[in-house]
C-alpha positions as MATLAB code, in Angstrom:
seq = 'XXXXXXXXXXXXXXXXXXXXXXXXXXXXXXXXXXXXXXXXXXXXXXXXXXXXXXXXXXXXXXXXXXXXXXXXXXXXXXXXXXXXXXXXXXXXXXXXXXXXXXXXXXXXXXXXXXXXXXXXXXXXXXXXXXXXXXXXXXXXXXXXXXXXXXXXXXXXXXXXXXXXXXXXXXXXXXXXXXXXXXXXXXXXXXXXXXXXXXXXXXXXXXXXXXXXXXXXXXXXXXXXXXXXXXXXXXXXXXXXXXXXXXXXXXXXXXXXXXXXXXXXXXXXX';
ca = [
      36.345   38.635   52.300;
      38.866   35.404   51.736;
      35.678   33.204   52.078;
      34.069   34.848   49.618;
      36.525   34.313   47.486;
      36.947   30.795   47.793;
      33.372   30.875   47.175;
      33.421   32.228   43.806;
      35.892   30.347   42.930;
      34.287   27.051   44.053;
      31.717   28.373   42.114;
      33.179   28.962   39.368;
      35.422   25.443   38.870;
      31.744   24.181   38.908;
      30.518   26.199   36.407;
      33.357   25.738   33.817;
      33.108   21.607   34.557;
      29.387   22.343   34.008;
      30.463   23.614   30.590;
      33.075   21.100   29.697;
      30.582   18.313   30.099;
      27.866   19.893   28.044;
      28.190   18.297   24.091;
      28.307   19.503   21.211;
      24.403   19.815   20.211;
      23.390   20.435   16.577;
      22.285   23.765   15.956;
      19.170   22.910   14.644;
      15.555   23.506   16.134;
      13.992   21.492   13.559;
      13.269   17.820   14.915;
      15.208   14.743   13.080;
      11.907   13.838   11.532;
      10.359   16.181    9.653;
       7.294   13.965    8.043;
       5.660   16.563    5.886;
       4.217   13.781    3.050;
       2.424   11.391    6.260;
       3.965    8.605    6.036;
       4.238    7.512    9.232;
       1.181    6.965   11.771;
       1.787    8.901   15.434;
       3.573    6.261   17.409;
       5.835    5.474   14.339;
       7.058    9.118   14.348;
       7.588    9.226   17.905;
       9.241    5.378   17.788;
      11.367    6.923   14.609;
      12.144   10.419   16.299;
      13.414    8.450   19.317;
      15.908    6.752   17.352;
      16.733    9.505   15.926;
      17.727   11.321   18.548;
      19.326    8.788   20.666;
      22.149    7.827   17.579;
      22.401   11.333   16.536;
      23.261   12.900   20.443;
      25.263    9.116   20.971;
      27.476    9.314   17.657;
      27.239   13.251   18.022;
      26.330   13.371   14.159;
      22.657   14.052   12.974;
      20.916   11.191   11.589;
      17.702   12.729    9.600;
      14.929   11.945    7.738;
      12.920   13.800    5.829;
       9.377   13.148    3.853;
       7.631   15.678    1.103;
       5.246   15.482   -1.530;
       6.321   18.072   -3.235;
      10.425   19.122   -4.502;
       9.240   22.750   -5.525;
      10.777   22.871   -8.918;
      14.326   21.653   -6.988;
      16.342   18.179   -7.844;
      15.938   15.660   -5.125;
      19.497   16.407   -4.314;
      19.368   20.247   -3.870;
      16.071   19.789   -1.977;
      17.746   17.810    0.492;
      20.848   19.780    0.685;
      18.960   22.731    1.071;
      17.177   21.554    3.818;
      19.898   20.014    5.641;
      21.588   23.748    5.430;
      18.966   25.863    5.669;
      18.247   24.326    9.290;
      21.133   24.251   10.904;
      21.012   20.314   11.123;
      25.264   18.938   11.464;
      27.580   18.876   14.489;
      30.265   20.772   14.968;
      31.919   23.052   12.371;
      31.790   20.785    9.715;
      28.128   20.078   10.353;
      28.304   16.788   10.717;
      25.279   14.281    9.317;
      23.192   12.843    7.350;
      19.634   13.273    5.939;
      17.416   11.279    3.867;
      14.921   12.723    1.678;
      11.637   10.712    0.342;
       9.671   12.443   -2.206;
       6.132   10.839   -2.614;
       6.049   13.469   -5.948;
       7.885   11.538   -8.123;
       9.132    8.809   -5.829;
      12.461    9.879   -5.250;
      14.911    9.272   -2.626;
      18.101   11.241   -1.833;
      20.752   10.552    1.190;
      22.805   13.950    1.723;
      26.210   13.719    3.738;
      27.893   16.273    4.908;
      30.959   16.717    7.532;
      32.022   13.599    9.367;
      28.776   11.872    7.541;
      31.037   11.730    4.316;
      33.686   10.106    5.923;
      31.256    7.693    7.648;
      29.109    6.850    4.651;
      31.329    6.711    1.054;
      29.014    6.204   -2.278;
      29.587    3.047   -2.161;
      28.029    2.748    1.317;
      25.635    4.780    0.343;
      24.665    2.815   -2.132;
      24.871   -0.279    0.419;
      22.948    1.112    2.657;
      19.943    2.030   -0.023;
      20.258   -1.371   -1.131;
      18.979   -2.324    2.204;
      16.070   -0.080    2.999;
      14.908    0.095   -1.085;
      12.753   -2.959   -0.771;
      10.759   -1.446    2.462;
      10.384    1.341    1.066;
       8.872    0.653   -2.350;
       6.462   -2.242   -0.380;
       5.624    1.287    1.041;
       6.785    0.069    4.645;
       8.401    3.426    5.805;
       9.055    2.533    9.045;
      10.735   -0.040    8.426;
      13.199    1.339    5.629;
      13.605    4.036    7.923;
      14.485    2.401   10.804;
      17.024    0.222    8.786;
      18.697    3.366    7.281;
      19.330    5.093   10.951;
      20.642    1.671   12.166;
      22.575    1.268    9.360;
      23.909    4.558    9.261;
      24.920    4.083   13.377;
      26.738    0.991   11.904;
      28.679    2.362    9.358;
      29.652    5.867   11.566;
      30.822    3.096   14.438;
      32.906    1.198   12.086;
      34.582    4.250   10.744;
      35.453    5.607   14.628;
      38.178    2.808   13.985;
      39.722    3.952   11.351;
      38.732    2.072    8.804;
      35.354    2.866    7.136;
      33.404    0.451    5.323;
      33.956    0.791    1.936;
      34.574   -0.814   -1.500;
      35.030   -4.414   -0.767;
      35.371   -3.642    3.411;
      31.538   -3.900    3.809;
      29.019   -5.607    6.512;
      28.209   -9.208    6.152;
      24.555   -9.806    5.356;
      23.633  -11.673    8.397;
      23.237  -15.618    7.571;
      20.387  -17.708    9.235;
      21.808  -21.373    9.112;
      18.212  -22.959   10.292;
      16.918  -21.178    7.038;
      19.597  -22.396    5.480;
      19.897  -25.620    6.269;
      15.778  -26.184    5.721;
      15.706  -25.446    2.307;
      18.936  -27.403    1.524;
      17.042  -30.368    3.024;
      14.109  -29.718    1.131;
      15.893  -29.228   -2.261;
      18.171  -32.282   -1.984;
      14.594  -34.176   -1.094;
      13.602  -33.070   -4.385;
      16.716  -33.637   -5.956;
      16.837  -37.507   -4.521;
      13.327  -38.419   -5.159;
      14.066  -37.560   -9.053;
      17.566  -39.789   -9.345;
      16.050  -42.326   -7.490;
      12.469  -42.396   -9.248;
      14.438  -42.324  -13.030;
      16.704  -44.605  -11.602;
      13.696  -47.083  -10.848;
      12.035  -46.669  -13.942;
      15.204  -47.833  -15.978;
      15.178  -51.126  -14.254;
      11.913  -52.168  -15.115;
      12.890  -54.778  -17.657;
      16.256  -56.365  -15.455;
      15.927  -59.806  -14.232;
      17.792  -60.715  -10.915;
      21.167  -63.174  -11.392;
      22.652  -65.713   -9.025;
      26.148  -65.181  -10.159;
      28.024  -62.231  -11.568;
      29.712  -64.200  -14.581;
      25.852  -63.839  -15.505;
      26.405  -60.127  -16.629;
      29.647  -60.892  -18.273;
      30.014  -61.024  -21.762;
      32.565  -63.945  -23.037;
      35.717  -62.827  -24.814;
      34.425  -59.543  -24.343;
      37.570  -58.095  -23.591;
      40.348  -57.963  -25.948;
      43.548  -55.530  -24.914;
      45.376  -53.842  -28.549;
      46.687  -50.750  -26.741;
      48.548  -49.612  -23.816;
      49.844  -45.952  -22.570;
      50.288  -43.679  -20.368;
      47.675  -40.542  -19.165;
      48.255  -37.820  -16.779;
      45.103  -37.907  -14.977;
      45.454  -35.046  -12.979;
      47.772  -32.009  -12.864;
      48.663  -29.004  -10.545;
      46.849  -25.459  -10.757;
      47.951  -22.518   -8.448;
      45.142  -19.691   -7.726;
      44.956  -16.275   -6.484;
      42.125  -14.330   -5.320;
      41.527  -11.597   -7.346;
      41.629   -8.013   -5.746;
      37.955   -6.946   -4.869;
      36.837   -3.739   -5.333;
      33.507   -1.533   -5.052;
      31.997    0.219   -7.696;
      34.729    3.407   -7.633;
      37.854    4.561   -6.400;
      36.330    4.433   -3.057;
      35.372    7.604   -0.807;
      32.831   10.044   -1.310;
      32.598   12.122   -4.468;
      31.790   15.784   -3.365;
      29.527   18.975   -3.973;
      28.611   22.266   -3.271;
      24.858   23.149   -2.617;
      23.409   26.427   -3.103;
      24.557   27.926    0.775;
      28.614   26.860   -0.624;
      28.399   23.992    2.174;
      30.007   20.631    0.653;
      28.077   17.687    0.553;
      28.341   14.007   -0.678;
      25.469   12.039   -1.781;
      23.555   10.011   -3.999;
      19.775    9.003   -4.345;
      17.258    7.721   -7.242;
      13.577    6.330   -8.355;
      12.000    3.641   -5.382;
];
């Protein structure tokens, strides 16, 4: 009878450390990517859905995207709320993600927060973030906008794990390619040289060659009526002024149809 009951309760320590390990999965059993308007050949969805799936379960905060042809009479931002609520995507109690909508109808994008995504992803990163994936997706390369968005939005939920989330001014550098860089500023101070010096040429067309400088100096030439004294130069302090984004900073909040609060903000692509 005793080593029974050690048994059970070996058993049992291993079931409860069993539990304790398990995460917090979303709710949902709708997949990240829900492509309804085809965007996105086979292996793009499954390269996408991947993604997905590894930031979302990693950051333990969904990372979705959604595609439709069709808003069914709804604005692109209760579409996308509604179908962020209605299933079950978000960690935790809060629910905590984000989903982009892309509306082929009348080419509309929205990005829904909700939960820890709000905190994560302010309107000004939101509008950051758009700013980087707008030009993909209006060339009508989805894969690529998407993939920048979910990398982006790993960035930005990263950054604000520290404490301090990107926003207003606090923002990610746009990387900088110095071989670029330095290429064209060789090319257009080529340009820039060949000009000077070609105008330069063309002035001295009609100037004759002198043995001696008293050759370019006119006699009595130089007569001195006048003398006083000029500050050439004087002393200016500066200060940097205060940067700031387009708002107070943080995200502005609302409440979709279910009475979950969501941030947000979207347009035409």
């Amino acid at each position: 009878m005793k080593m029974r009951k050690q048994l059970f309760g070996v058993l049992l320590a291993l079931l409860l450390c069993v539990t304790m390990a398990v995460p917090a999965f979303a709710s949902s059993n709708m997949p990240r990517l829900v492509d309804n308007a085809r965007l996105l050949t086979g292996s793009e969805q499954s390269e996408l859905l991947d993604k997905l799936d590894e930031i979302s379960q990693r950051q333990q905060v969904d990372i979705v995207v959604v595609t439709t042809d069709a808003l069914n009479g709804k604005t692109p931002e209760a579409y996308a709320d509604d179908f962020y609520d209605n299933n079950g995507y978000g960690f935790g109690k809060a629910c905590d993600g984000v989903l982009l909508l892309v509306s082929t109808e009348d080419w509309d994008w929205h990005l829904s927060t909700c939960g820890y995504g709000m905190t994560a992803i302010t309107d000004d990163g939101i509008e950051y973030i758009s700013n980087q994936f707008l030009p993909d997706l209006s060339d009508g390369d989805y894969m690529a906008a998407f993939a920048a968005y979910a990398d982006l939005c790993d960035e930005f939920i990263t950054q604000a794990k520290t404490g301090q989330p990107y926003d207003g001014g606090h923002m990610p550098k746009a990387p900088f390619s110095a071989g670029k860089c330095l290429l064209i500023s060789m090319a257009i101070g080529l340009v820039i040289a060949l000009i000077v010096t070609g105008s330069m040429k063309a002035k001295l067309k009609s100037v004759r060659m002198q043995s001696a400088a008293a050759s370019y100096v006119k006699s009595n030439s130089m007569s001195i009526t006048e003398s006083r004294d000029m500050f050439l130069y004087h002393t200016m302090e500066r200060r940097e002024k205060p940067k700031s984004g387009s708002g107070s900073g943080g995200s502005s909040s609302h409440t979709s149809s279910s009475g979950q609060t969501h941030g947000g903000g979207g347009g035409k692509f």
